[in-house]
PDB file of C-alpha atoms in Angstrom:
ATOM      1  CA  UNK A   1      20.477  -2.202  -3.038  1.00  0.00           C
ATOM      2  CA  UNK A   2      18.900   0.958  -3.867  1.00  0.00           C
ATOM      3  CA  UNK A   3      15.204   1.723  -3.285  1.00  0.00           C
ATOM      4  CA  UNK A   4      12.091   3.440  -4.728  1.00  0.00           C
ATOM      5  CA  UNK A   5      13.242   6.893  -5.099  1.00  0.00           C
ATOM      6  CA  UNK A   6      10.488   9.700  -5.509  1.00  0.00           C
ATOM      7  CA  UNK A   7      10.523  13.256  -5.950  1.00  0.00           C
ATOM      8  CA  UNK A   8       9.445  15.400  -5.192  1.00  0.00           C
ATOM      9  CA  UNK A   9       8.810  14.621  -1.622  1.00  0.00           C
ATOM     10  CA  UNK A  10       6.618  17.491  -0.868  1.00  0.00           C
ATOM     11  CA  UNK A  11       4.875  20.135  -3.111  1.00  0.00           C
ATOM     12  CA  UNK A  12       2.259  22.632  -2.809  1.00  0.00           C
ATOM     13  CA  UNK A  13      -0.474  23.914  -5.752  1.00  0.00           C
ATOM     14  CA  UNK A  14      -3.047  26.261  -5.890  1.00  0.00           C
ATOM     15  CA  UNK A  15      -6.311  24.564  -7.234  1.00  0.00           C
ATOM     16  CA  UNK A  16      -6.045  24.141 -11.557  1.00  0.00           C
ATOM     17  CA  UNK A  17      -2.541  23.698 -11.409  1.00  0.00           C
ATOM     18  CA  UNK A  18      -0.775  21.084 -12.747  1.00  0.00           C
ATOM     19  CA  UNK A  19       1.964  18.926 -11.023  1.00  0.00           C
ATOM     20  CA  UNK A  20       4.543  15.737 -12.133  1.00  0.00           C
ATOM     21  CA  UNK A  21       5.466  13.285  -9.583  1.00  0.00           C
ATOM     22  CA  UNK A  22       8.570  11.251 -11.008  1.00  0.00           C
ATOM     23  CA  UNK A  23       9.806   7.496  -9.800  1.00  0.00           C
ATOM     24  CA  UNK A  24      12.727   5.743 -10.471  1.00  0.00           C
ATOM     25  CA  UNK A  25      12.060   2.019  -9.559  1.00  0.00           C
ATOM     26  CA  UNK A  26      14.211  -0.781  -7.912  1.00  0.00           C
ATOM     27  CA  UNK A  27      16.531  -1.814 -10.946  1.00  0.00           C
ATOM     28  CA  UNK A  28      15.231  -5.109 -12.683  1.00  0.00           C
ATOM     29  CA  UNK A  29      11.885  -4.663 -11.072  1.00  0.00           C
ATOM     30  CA  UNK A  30       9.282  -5.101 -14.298  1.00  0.00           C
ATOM     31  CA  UNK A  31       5.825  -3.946 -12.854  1.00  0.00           C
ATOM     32  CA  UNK A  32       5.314  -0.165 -11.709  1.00  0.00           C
ATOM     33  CA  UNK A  33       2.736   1.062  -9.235  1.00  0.00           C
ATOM     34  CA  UNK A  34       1.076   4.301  -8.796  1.00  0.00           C
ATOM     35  CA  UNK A  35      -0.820   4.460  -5.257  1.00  0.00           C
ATOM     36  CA  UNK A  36      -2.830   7.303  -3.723  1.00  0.00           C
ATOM     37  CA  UNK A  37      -3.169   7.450  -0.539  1.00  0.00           C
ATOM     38  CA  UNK A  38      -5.459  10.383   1.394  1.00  0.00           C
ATOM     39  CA  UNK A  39      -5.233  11.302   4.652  1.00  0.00           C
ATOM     40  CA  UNK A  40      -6.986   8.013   7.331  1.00  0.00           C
ATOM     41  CA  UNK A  41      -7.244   5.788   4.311  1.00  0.00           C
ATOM     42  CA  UNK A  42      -5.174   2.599   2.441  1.00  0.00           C
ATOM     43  CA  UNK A  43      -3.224   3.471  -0.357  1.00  0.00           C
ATOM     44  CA  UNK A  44      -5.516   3.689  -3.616  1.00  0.00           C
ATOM     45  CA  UNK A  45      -3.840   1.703  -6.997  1.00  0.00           C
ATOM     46  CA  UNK A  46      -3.994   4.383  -9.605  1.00  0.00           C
ATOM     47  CA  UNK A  47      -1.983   2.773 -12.094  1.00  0.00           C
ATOM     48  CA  UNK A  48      -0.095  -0.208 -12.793  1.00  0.00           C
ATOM     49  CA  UNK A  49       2.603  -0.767 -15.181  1.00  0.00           C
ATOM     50  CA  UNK A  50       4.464  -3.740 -16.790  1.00  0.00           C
ATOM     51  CA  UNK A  51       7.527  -3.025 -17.955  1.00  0.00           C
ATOM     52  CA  UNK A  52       6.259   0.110 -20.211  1.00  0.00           C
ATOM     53  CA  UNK A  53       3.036  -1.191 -21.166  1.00  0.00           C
ATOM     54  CA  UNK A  54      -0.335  -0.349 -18.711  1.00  0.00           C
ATOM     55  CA  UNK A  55      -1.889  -3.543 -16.541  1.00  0.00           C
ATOM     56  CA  UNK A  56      -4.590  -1.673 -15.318  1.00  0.00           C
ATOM     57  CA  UNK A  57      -5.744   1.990 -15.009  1.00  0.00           C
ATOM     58  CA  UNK A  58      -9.226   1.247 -14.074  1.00  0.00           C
ATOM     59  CA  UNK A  59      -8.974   3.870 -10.978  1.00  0.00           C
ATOM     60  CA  UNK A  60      -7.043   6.762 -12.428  1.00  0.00           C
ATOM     61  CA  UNK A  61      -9.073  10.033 -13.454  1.00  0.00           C
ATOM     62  CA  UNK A  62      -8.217  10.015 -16.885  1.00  0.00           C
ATOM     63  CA  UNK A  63      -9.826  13.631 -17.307  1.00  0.00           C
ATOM     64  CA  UNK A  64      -7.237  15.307 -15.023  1.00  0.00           C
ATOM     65  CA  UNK A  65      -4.331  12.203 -14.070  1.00  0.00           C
ATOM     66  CA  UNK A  66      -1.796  10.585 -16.797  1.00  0.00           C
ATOM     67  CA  UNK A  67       0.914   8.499 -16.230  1.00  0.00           C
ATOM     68  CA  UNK A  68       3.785   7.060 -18.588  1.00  0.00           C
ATOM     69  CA  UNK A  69       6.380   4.704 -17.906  1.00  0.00           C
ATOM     70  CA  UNK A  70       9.089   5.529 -21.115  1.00  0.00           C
ATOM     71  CA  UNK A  71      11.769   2.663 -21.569  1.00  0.00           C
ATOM     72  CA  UNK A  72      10.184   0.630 -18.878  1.00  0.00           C
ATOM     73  CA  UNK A  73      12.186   1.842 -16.082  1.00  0.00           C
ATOM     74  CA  UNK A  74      10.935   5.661 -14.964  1.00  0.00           C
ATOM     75  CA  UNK A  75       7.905   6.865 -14.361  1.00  0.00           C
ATOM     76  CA  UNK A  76       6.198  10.137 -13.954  1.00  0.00           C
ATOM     77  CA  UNK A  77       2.529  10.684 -12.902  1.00  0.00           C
ATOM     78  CA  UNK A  78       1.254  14.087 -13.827  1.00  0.00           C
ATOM     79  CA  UNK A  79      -2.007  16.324 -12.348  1.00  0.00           C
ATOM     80  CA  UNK A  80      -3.240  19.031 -14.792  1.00  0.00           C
ATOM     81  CA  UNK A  81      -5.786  20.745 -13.523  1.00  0.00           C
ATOM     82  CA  UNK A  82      -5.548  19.638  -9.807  1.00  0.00           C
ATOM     83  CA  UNK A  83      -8.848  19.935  -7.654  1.00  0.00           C
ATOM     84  CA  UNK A  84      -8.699  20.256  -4.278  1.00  0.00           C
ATOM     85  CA  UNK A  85      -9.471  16.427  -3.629  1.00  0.00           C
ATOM     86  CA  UNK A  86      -6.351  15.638  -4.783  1.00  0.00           C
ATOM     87  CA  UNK A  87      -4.387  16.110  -1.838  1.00  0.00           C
ATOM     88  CA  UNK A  88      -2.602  13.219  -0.697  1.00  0.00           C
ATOM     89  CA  UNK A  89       0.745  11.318  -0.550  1.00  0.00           C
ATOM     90  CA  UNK A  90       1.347   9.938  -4.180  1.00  0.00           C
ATOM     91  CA  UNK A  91       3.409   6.622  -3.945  1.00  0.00           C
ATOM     92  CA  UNK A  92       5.499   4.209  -6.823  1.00  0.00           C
ATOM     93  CA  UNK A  93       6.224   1.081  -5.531  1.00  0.00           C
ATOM     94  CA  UNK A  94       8.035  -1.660  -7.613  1.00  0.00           C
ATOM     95  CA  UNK A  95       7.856  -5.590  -7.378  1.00  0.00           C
ATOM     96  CA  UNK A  96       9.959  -8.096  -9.307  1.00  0.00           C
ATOM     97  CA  UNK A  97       7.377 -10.323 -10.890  1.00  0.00           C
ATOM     98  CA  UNK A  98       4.542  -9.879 -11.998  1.00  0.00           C
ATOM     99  CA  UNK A  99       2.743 -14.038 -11.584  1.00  0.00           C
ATOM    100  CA  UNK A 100       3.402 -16.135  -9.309  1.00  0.00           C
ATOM    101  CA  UNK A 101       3.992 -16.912  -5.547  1.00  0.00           C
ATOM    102  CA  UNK A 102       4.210 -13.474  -3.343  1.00  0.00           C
ATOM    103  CA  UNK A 103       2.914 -11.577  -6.271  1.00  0.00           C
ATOM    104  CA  UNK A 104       1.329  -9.011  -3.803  1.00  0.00           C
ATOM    105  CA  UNK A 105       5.003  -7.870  -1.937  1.00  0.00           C
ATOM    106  CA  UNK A 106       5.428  -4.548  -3.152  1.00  0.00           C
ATOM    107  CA  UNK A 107       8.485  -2.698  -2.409  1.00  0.00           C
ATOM    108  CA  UNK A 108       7.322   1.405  -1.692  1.00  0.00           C
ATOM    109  CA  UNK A 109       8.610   4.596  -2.258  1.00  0.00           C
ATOM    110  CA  UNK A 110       8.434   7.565   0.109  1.00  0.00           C
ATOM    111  CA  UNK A 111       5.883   9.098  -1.126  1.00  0.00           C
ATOM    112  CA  UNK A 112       4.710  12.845  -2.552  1.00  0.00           C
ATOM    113  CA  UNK A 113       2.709  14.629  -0.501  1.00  0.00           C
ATOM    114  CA  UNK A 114       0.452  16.970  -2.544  1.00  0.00           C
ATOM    115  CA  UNK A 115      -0.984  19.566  -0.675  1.00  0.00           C
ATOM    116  CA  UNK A 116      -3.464  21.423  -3.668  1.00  0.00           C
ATOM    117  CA  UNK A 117      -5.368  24.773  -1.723  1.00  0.00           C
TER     118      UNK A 117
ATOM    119  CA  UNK B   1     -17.547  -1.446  -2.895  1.00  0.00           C
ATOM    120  CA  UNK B   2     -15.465  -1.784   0.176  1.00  0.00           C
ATOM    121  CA  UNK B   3     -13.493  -4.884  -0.373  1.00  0.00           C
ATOM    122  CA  UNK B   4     -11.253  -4.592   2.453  1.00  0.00           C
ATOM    123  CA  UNK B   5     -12.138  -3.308   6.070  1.00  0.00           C
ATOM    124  CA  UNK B   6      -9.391  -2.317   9.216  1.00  0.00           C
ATOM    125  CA  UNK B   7     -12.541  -1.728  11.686  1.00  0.00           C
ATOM    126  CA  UNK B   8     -10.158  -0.168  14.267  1.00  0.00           C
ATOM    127  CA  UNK B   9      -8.159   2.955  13.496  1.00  0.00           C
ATOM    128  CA  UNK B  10      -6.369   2.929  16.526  1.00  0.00           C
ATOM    129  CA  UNK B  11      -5.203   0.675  18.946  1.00  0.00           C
ATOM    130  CA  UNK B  12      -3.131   0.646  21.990  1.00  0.00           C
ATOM    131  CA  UNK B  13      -1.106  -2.426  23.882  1.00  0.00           C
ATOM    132  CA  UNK B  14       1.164  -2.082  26.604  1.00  0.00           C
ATOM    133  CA  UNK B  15       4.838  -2.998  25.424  1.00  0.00           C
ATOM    134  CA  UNK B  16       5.617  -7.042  26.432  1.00  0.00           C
ATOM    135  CA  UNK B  17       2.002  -7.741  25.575  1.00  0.00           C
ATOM    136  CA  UNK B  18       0.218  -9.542  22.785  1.00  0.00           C
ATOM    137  CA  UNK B  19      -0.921  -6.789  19.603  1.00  0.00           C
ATOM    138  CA  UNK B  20      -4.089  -8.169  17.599  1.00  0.00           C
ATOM    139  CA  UNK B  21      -4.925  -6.215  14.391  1.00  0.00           C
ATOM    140  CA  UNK B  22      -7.928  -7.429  12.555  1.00  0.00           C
ATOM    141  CA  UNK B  23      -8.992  -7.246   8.979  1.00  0.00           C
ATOM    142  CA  UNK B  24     -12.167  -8.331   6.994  1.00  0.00           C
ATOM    143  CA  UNK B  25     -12.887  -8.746   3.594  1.00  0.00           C
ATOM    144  CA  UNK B  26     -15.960  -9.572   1.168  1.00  0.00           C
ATOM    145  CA  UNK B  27     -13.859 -10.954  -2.564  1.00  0.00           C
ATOM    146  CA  UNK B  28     -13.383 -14.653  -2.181  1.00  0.00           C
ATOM    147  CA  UNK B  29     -10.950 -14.206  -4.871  1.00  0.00           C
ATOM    148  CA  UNK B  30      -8.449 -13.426  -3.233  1.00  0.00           C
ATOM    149  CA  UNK B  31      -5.254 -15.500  -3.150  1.00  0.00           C
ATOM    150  CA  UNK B  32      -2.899 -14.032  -1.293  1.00  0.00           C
ATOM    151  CA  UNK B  33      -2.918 -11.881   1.926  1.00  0.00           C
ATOM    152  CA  UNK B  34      -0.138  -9.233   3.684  1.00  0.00           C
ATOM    153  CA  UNK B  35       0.183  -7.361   6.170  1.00  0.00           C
ATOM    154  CA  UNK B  36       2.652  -4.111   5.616  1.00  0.00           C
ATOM    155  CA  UNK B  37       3.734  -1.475   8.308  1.00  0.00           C
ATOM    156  CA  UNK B  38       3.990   2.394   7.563  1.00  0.00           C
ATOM    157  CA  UNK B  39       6.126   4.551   9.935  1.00  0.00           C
ATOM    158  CA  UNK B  40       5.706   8.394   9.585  1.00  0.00           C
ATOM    159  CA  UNK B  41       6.876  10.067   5.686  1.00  0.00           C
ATOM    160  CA  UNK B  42       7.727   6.695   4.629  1.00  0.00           C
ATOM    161  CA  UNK B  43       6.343   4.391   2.362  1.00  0.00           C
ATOM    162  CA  UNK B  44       4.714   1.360   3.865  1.00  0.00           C
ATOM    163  CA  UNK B  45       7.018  -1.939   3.956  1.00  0.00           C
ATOM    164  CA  UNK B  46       6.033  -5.736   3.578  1.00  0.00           C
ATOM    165  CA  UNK B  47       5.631  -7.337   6.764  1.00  0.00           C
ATOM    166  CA  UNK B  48       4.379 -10.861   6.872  1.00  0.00           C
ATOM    167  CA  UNK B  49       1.948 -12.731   4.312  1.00  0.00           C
ATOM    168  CA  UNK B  50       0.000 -15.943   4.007  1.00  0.00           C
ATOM    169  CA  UNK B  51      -1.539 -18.101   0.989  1.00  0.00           C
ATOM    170  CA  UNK B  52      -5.353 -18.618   0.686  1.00  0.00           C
ATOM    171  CA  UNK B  53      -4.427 -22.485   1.058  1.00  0.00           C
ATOM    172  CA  UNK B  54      -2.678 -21.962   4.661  1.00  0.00           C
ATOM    173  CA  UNK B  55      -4.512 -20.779   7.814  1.00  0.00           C
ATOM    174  CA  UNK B  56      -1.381 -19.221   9.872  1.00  0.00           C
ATOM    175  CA  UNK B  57       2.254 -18.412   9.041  1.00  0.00           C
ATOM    176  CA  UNK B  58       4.422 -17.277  11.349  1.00  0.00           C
ATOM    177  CA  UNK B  59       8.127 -15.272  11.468  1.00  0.00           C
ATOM    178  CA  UNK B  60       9.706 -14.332  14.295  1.00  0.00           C
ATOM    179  CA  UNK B  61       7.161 -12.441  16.967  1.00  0.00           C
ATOM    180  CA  UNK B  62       4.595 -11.991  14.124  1.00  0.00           C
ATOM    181  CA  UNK B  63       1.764 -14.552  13.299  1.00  0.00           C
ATOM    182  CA  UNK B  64      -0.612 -13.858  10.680  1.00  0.00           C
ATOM    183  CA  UNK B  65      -3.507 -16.163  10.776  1.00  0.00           C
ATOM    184  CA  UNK B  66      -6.511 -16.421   7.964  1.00  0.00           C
ATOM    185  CA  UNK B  67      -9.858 -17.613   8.776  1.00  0.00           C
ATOM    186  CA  UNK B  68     -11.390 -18.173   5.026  1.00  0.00           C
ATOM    187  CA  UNK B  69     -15.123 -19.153   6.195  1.00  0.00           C
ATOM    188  CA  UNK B  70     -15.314 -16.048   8.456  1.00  0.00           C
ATOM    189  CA  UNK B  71     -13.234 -14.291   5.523  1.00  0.00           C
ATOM    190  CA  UNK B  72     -11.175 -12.692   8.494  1.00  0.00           C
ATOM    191  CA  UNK B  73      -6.808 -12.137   8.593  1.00  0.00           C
ATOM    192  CA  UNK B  74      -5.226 -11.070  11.290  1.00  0.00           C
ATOM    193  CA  UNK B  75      -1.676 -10.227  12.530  1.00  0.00           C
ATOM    194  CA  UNK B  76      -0.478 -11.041  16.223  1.00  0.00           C
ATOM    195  CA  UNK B  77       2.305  -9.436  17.578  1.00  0.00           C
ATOM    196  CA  UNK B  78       4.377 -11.228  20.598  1.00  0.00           C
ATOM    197  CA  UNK B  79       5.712  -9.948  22.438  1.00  0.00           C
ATOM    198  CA  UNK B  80       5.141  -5.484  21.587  1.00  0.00           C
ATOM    199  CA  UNK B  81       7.954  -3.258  21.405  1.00  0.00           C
ATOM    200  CA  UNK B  82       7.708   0.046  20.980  1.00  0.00           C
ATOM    201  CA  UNK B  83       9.364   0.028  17.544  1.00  0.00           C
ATOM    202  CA  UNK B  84       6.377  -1.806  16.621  1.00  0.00           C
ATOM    203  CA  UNK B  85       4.166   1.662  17.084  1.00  0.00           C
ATOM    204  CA  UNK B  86       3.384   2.306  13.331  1.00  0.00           C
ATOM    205  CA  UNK B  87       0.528   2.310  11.387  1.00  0.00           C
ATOM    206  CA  UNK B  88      -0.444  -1.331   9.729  1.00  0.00           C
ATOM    207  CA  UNK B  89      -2.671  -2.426   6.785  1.00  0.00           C
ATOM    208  CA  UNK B  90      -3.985  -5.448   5.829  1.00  0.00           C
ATOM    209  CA  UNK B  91      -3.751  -5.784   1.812  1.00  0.00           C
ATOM    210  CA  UNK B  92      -5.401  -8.340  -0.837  1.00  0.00           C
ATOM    211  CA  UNK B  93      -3.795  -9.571  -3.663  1.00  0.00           C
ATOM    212  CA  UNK B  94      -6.468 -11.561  -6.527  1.00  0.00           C
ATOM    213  CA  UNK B  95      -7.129 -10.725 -10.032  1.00  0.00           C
ATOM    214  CA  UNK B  96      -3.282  -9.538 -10.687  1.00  0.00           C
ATOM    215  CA  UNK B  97      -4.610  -6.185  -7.822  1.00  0.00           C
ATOM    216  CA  UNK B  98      -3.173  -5.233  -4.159  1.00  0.00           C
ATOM    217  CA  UNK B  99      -6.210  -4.276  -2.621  1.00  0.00           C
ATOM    218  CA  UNK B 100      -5.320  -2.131   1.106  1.00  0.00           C
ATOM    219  CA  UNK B 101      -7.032  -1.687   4.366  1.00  0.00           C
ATOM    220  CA  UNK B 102      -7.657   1.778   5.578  1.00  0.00           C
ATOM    221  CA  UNK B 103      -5.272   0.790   8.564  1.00  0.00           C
ATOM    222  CA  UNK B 104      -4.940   0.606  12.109  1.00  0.00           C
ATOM    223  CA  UNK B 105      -2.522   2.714  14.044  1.00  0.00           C
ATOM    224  CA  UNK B 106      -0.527   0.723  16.973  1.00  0.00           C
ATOM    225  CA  UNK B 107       0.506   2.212  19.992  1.00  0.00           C
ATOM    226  CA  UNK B 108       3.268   0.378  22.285  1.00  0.00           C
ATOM    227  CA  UNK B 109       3.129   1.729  26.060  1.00  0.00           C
ATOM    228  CA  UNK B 110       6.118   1.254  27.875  1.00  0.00           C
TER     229      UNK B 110
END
């Protein structure tokens, strides 16, 4: 079985660019997950997605951060203008359900590493 | 609001010897706890988890145990090999959210 493919898996921006992470799920896996993760800290939710509608966005910088998940399979998280902060590794992960027992087992990407100077 | 707290970044066990990573949290809410490993440019992967209603679970050479009145998980790993050197977090799930630790790196010694 396939996993969470990302790409790409590194890039490099000069400070008010923009960038696009894109994520291609585990197929049949309904919720989506955008995680940031910075350097000597736990991954950060971002974004969470079921099927193509949004769960929860509560952390994501809507100023400078969007994410869409078209036909409820791909996703692509984009950065426009990035700041320096946002260096870090940028990672989808995928579960099956959404409710219910093991809800929390998340199945993770590689990851994007940003490096914005 | 730190939810979730790894006190120890790093920690090192001699391989054949019993690992103890620690995690404490705040959110009684929280109904379901993980552990998950990360190895070096890969994404972390799940590892062992336990419901709020059970106090250990074990597989294999990993034990996680909960302690809900100290609000305190942790993961024991018996015997350590040295494929076991990665970096772990502890993670909270409640409210529908995965909640991570900042994580604790393990070192096995040979």
């Amino acid at each position: 079985e396939a996993g969470v493919a990302q790409s790409p898996r590194y890039k490099i921006i000069e400070k008010r660019q923009s960038v696009a992470f894109w994520c291609n799920p585990i197929s049949g896996h309904a919720t989506l997950y955008w995680y940031q993760q910075i350097l000597g800290q736990g991954p950060k939710l971002l974004i969470q997605f079921q099927n193509n509608g949004v769960v929860d966005d509560s952390q994501l910088p809507k100023d400078r951060f969007s994410a869409e998940r078209l036909k409820g399979v791909d996703s692509t998280l984009k950065i426009q203008p990035a700041k320096l902060e946002d260096s870090a590794v940028y990672l989808c992960a995928s579960s099956l359900r959404h409710r219910g027992p093991n809800t929390g087992e998340l199945f993770f990407g590689e990851g994007s590493r940003l490096t914005v100077l | 609001d730190q939810q979730v707290k790894q006190n120890s970044p790093s920690l090192s066990v001699q391989e054949g010897r019993i690992s103890i990573l620690n995690c404490d949290y705040t959110n009684s809410m929280f109904d379901y706890f993980l552990w998950y490993k990360k190895y070096p440019a890969e994404g972390p992967t799940f590892l062992i988890s336990i419901s709020s209603i059970k106090d250990k679970n074990e597989d294999g050479r990993f034990t996680v145990f909960l302690n809900k009145s100290a609000k305190h998980l942790s993961l024991h790993i018996v015997p350590s090999q040295p494929g076991d050197s990665a970096v772990y977090f502890c993670a909270f799930q409640g409210a529908q959210k995965l909640v991570f630790g900042q994580g604790t790196r393990l070192t096995i010694n040979p």
